[in-house]
Short mmCIF file of C-alpha atoms in Angstrom, two decimals:
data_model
loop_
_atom_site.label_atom_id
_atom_site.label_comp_id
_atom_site.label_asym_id
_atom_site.label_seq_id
_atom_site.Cartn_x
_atom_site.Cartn_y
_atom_site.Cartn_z
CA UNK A 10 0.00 0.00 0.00
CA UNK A 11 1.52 3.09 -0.93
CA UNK A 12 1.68 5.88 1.62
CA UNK A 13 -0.59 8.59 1.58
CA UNK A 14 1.06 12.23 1.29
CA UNK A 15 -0.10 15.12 2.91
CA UNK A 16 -1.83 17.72 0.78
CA UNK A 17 0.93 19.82 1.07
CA UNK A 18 2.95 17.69 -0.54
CA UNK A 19 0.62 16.55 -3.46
CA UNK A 20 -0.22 20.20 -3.95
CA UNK A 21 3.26 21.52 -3.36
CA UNK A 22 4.93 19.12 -6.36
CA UNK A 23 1.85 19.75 -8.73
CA UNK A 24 2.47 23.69 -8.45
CA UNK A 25 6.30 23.36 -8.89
CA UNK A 26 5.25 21.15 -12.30
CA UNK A 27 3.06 23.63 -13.38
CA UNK A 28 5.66 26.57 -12.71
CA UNK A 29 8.42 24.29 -14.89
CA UNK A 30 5.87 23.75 -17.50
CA UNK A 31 4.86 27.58 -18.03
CA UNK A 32 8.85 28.73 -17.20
CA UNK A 33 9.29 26.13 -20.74
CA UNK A 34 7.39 27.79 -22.74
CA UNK A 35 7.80 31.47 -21.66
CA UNK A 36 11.51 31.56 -21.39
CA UNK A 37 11.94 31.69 -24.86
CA UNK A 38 9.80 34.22 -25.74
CA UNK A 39 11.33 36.39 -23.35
CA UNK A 40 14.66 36.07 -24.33
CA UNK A 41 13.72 36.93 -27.66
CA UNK A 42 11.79 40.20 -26.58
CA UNK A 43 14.73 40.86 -24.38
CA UNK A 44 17.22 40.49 -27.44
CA UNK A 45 14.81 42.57 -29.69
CA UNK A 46 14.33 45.18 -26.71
CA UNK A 47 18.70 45.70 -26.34
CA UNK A 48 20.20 44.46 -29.78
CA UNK A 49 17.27 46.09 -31.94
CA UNK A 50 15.63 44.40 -35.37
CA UNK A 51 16.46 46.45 -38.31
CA UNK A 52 12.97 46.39 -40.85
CA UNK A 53 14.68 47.48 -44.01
CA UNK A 54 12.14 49.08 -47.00
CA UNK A 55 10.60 46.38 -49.54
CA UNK A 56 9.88 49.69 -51.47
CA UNK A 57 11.22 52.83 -52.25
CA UNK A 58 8.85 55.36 -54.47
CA UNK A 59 9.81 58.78 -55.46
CA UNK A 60 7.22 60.93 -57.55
CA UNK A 61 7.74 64.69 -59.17
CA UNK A 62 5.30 66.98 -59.44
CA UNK A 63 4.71 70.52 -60.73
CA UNK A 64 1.78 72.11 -59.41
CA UNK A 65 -1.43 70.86 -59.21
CA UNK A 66 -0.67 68.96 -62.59
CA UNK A 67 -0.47 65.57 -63.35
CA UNK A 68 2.68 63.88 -62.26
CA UNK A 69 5.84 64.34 -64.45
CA UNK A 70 7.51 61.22 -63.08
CA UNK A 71 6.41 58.14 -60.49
CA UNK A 72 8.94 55.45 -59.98
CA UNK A 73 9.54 52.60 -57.72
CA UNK A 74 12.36 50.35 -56.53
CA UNK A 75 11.82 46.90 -54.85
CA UNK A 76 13.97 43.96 -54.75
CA UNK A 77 16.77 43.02 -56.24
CA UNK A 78 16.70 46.64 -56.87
CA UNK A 79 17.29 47.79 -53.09
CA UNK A 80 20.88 46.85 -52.20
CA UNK A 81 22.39 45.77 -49.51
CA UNK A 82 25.41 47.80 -48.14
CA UNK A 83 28.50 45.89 -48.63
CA UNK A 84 31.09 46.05 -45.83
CA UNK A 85 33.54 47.08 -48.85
CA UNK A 86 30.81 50.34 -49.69
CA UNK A 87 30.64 51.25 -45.90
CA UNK A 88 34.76 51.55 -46.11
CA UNK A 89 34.40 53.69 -48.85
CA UNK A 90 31.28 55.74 -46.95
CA UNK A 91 33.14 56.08 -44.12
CA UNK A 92 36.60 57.05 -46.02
CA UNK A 93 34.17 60.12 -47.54
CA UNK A 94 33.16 61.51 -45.17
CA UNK A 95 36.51 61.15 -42.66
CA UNK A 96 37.11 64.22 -42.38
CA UNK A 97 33.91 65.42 -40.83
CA UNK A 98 33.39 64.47 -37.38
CA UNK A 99 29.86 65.04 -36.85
CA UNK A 100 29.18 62.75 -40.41
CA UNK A 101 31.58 60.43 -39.17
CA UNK A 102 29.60 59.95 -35.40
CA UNK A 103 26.39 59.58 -37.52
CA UNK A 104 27.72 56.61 -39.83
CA UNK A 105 29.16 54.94 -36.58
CA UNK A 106 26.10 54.89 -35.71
CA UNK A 107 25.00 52.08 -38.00
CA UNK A 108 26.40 49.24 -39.20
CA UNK A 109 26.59 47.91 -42.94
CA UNK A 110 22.93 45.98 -42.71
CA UNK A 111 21.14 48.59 -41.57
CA UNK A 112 21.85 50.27 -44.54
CA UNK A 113 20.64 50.24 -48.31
CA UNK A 114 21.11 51.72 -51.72
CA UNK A 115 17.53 51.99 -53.60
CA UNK A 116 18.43 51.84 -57.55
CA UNK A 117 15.83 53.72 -58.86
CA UNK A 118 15.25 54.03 -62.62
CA UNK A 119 15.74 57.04 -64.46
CA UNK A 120 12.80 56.35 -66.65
CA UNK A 121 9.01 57.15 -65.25
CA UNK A 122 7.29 53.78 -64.74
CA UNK A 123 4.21 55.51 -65.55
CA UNK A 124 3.34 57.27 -68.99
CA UNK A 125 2.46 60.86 -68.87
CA UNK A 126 -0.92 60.89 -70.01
CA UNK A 127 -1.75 65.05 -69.21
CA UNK A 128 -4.88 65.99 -70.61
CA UNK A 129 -4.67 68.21 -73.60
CA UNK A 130 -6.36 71.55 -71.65
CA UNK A 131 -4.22 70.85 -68.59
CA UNK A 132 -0.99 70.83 -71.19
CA UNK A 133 -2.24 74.38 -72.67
CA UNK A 134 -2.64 75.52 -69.19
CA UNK A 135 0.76 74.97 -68.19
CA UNK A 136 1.92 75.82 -70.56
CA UNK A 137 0.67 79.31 -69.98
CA UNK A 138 1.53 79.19 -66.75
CA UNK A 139 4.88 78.34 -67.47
CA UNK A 140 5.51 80.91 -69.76
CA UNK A 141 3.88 84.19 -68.56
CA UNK A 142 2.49 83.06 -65.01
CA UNK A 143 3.29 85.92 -62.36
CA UNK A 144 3.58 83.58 -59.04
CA UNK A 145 6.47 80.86 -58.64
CA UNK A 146 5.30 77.08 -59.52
CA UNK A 147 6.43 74.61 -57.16
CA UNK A 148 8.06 71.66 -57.98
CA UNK A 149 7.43 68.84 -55.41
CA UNK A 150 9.98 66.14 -55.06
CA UNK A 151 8.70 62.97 -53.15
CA UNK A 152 10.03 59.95 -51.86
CA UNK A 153 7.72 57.40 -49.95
CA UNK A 154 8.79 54.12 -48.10
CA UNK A 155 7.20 50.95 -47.19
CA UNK A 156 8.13 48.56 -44.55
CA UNK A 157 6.75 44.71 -43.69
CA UNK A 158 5.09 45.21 -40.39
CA UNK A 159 5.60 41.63 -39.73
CA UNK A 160 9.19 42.23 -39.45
CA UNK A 161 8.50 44.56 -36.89
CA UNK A 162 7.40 48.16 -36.29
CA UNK A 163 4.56 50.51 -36.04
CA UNK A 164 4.30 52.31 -39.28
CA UNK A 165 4.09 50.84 -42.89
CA UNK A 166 4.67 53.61 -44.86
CA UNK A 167 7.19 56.57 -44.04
CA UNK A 168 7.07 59.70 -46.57
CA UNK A 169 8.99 63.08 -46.78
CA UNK A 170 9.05 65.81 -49.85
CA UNK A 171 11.50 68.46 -50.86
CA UNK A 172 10.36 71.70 -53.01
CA UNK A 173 11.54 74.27 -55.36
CA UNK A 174 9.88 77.38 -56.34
CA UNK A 175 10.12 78.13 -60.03
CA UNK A 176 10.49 82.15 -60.32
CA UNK A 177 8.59 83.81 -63.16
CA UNK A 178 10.77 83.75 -66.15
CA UNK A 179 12.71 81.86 -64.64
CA UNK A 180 15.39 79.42 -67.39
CA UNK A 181 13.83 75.92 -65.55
CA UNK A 182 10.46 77.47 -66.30
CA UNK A 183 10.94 78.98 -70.28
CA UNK A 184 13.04 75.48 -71.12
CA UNK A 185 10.39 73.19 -69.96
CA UNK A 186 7.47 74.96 -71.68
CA UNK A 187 9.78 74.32 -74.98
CA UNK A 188 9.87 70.29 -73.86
CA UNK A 189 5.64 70.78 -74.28
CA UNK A 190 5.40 72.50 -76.95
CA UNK A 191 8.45 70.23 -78.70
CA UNK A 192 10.34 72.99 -79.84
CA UNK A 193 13.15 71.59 -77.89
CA UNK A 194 14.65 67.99 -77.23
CA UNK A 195 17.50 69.34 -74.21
CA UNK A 196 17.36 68.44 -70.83
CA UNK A 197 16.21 70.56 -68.37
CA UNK A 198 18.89 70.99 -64.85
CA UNK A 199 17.17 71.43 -62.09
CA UNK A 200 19.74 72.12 -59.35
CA UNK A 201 19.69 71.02 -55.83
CA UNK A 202 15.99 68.43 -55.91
CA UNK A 203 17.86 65.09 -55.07
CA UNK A 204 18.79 63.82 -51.39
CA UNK A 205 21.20 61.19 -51.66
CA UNK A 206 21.17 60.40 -48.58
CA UNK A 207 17.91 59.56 -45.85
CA UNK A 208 17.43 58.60 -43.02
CA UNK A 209 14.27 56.12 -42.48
CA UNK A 210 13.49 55.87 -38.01
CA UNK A 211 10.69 53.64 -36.99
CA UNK A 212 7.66 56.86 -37.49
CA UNK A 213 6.57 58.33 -39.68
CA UNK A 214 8.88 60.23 -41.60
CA UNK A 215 12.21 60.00 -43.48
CA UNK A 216 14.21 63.61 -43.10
CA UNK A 217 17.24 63.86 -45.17
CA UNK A 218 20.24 62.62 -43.51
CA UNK A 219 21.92 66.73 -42.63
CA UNK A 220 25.08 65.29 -40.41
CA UNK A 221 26.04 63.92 -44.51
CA UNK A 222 24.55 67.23 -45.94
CA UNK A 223 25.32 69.74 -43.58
CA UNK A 224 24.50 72.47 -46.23
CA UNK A 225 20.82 70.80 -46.46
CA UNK A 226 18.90 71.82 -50.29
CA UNK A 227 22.65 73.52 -51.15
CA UNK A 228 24.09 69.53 -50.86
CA UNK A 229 20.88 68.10 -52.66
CA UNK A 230 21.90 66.61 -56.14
CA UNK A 231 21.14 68.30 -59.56
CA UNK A 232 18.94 65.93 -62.20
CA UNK A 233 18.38 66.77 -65.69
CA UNK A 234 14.66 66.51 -67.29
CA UNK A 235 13.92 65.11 -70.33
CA UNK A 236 10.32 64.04 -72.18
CA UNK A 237 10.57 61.09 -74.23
CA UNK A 238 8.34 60.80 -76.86
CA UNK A 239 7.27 57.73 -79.32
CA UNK A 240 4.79 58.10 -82.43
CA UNK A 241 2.52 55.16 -82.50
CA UNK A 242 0.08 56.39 -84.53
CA UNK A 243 -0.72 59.13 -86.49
CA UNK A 244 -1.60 63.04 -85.87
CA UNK A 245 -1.00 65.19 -82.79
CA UNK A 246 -2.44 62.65 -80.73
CA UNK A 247 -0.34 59.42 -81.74
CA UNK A 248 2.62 59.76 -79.55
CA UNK A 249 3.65 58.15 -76.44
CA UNK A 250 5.50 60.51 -73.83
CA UNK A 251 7.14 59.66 -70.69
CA UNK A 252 9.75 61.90 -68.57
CA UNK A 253 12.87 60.65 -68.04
CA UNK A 254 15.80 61.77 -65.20
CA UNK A 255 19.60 61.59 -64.82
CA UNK A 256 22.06 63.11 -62.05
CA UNK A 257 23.62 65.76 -63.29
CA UNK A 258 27.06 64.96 -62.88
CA UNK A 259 26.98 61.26 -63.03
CA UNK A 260 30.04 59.65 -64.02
CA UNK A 261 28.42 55.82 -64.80
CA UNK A 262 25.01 54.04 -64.74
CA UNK A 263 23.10 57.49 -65.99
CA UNK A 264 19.95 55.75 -65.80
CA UNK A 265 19.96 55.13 -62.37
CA UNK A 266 19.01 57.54 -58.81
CA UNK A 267 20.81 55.66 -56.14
CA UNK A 268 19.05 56.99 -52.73
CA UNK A 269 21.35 55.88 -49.68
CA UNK A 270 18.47 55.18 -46.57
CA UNK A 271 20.35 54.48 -43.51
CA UNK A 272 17.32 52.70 -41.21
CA UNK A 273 17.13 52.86 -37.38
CA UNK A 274 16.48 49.83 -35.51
CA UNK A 275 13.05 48.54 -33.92
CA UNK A 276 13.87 47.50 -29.93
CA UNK A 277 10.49 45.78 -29.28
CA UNK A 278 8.80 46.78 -26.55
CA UNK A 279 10.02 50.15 -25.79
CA UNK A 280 10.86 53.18 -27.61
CA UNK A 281 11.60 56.76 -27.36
CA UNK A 282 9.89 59.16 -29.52
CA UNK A 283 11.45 62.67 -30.80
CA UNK A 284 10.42 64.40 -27.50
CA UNK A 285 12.14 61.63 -25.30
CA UNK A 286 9.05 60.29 -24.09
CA UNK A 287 9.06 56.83 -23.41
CA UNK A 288 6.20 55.04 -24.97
CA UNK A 289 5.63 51.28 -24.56
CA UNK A 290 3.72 49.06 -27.24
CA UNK A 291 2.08 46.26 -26.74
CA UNK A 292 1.92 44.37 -30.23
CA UNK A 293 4.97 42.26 -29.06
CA UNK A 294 3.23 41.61 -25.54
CA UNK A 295 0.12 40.28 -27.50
CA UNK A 296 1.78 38.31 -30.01
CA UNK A 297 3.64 36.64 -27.11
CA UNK A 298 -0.03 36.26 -25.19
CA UNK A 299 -1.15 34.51 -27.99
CA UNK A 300 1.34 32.06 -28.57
CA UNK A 301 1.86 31.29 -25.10
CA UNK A 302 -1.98 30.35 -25.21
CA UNK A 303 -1.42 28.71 -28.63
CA UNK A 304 1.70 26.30 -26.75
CA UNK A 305 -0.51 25.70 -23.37
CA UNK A 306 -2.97 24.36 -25.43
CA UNK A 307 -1.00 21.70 -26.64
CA UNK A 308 0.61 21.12 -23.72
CA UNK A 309 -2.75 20.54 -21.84
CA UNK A 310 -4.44 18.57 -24.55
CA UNK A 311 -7.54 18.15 -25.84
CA UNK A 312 -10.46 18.50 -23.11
CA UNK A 313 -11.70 15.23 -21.76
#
């Protein structure tokens, strides 16, 4: 006959099981949320869009870069970063900042993925406005990320925009009203539109990186305009036309905009925002709630 054990005993060994049991299935999960919360996950963009726009018309050029076409910095092309920029200590304590795979190049084409399809009375108008308009015309220069909120994070898309004013008879203005009316096949430079270089936190926006442009707009990259046209059909209306931009002083690969975005890391559970306030989120905590219930589940069993 076995001997009977008091209760606190029996009760005393079946807590201790229980504790082992749920210490098995959350240690893991938080060591991983510890990890994520110290070391940080780095959600890189799965696409890069930049769009130009003058005025209220329709856009001149929309483009987009996914993969293969967002590169991975090389530890070879963060040498060469960091050898640019040596001699500027405050550029220098930002790239130390990251390391080579939190950073990407986005290759974006030169050429418009979309077709500029302008309406003929929006074309005459500005047109107009190009050439004898009184008030400056803004051109808008775009660039719009998204991330994979599975990966991690709180925001899927992150968007910023630089603009120019075009003054009244002003060369950019008078040379691209010659590119409508087709009186003219040259580029247009527009100085100081492109930011090479961005940086991409976990909010909402992605400033231009100004510890690698301290001059800000005066660093910004000159691109040369250009509308493409192709007849495929006959009379005023058979052409195809598409805009089309360069660098202006590239050396190689013409047909490409490479946009360095240097991406901060996601630590999990708690972040500080701009202001330094600490803010914690709980997607991690419920995704960890739910798998823990998920594992005791199986552990228990099936109900009787």
């Amino acid at each position: 006959k076995g001997q009977k054990k008091k209760k606190v005993v029996k009760y005393g060994m079946g807590g201790l099981i229980i504790l082992f049991l749920i210490a098995i299935i959350w240690f893991p999960l938080l060591f991983m949320s510890l990890v994520r919360s110290v070391v940080g996950v780095v959600n890189q963009p799965i696409d890069v869009t930049v769009t130009l726009k003058l005025g209220g018309y329709e856009p001149l050029f929309t483009m987009s870069a996914q993969q293969p076409s967002i590169v991975p910095f090389t530890a070879q092309a963060y040498e060469e970063l960091s050898r640019k920029f040596d001699p500027d200590p405050l550029a220098m304590q930002f790239i130390s900042q990251y390391s080579p795979e939190d950073i990407v190049t986005a290759q974006i084409e030169g050429s418009s993925g979309t077709l500029w399809r302008i309406s003929p009375p929006s074309r005459a108008q500005m047109k107009r406005e190009l050439y004898n308009g009184t008030a400056n015309i803004t051109l808008r220069f775009t660039w719009n990320f998204q991330r994979d909120l599975a990966k991690g994070g709180t925001v899927e898309y992150t968007n910023e925009k630089h603009t120019l004013d075009l003054a009244p008879n002003s060369p950019e203005r008078l040379q691209l009203a010659s590119l409508l009316e087709g009186t003219s096949a040259q580029s247009v430079v527009i100085t100081k539109l492109f930011p090479k270089y961005i940086r991409a936190p976990v909010g909402p926006e992605a400033n231009p990186v100004k510890q690698l442009q301290p001059g800000e707009e005066d660093d910004y990259l000159g691109v040369r305009l250009q509308l493409r046209r192709e007849r495929v059909g006959t009379g005023a209306a058979g052409f195809l036309e598409w805009w089309v931009i360069e660098l202006q002083d590239c050396q190689a690969d013409c047909n490409l905009l490479p946009m360095v975005i240097f991406s901060d890391k996601d630590h999990g559970a708690v972040c500080v925002d701009r202001a330094g306030h600490r803010q914690v989120r709980a997607r991690l905590l419920q995704r960890d709630l739910a798998l823990h219930h998920v594992r005791g589940a199986a552990v228990r069993g099936p109900h009787p």
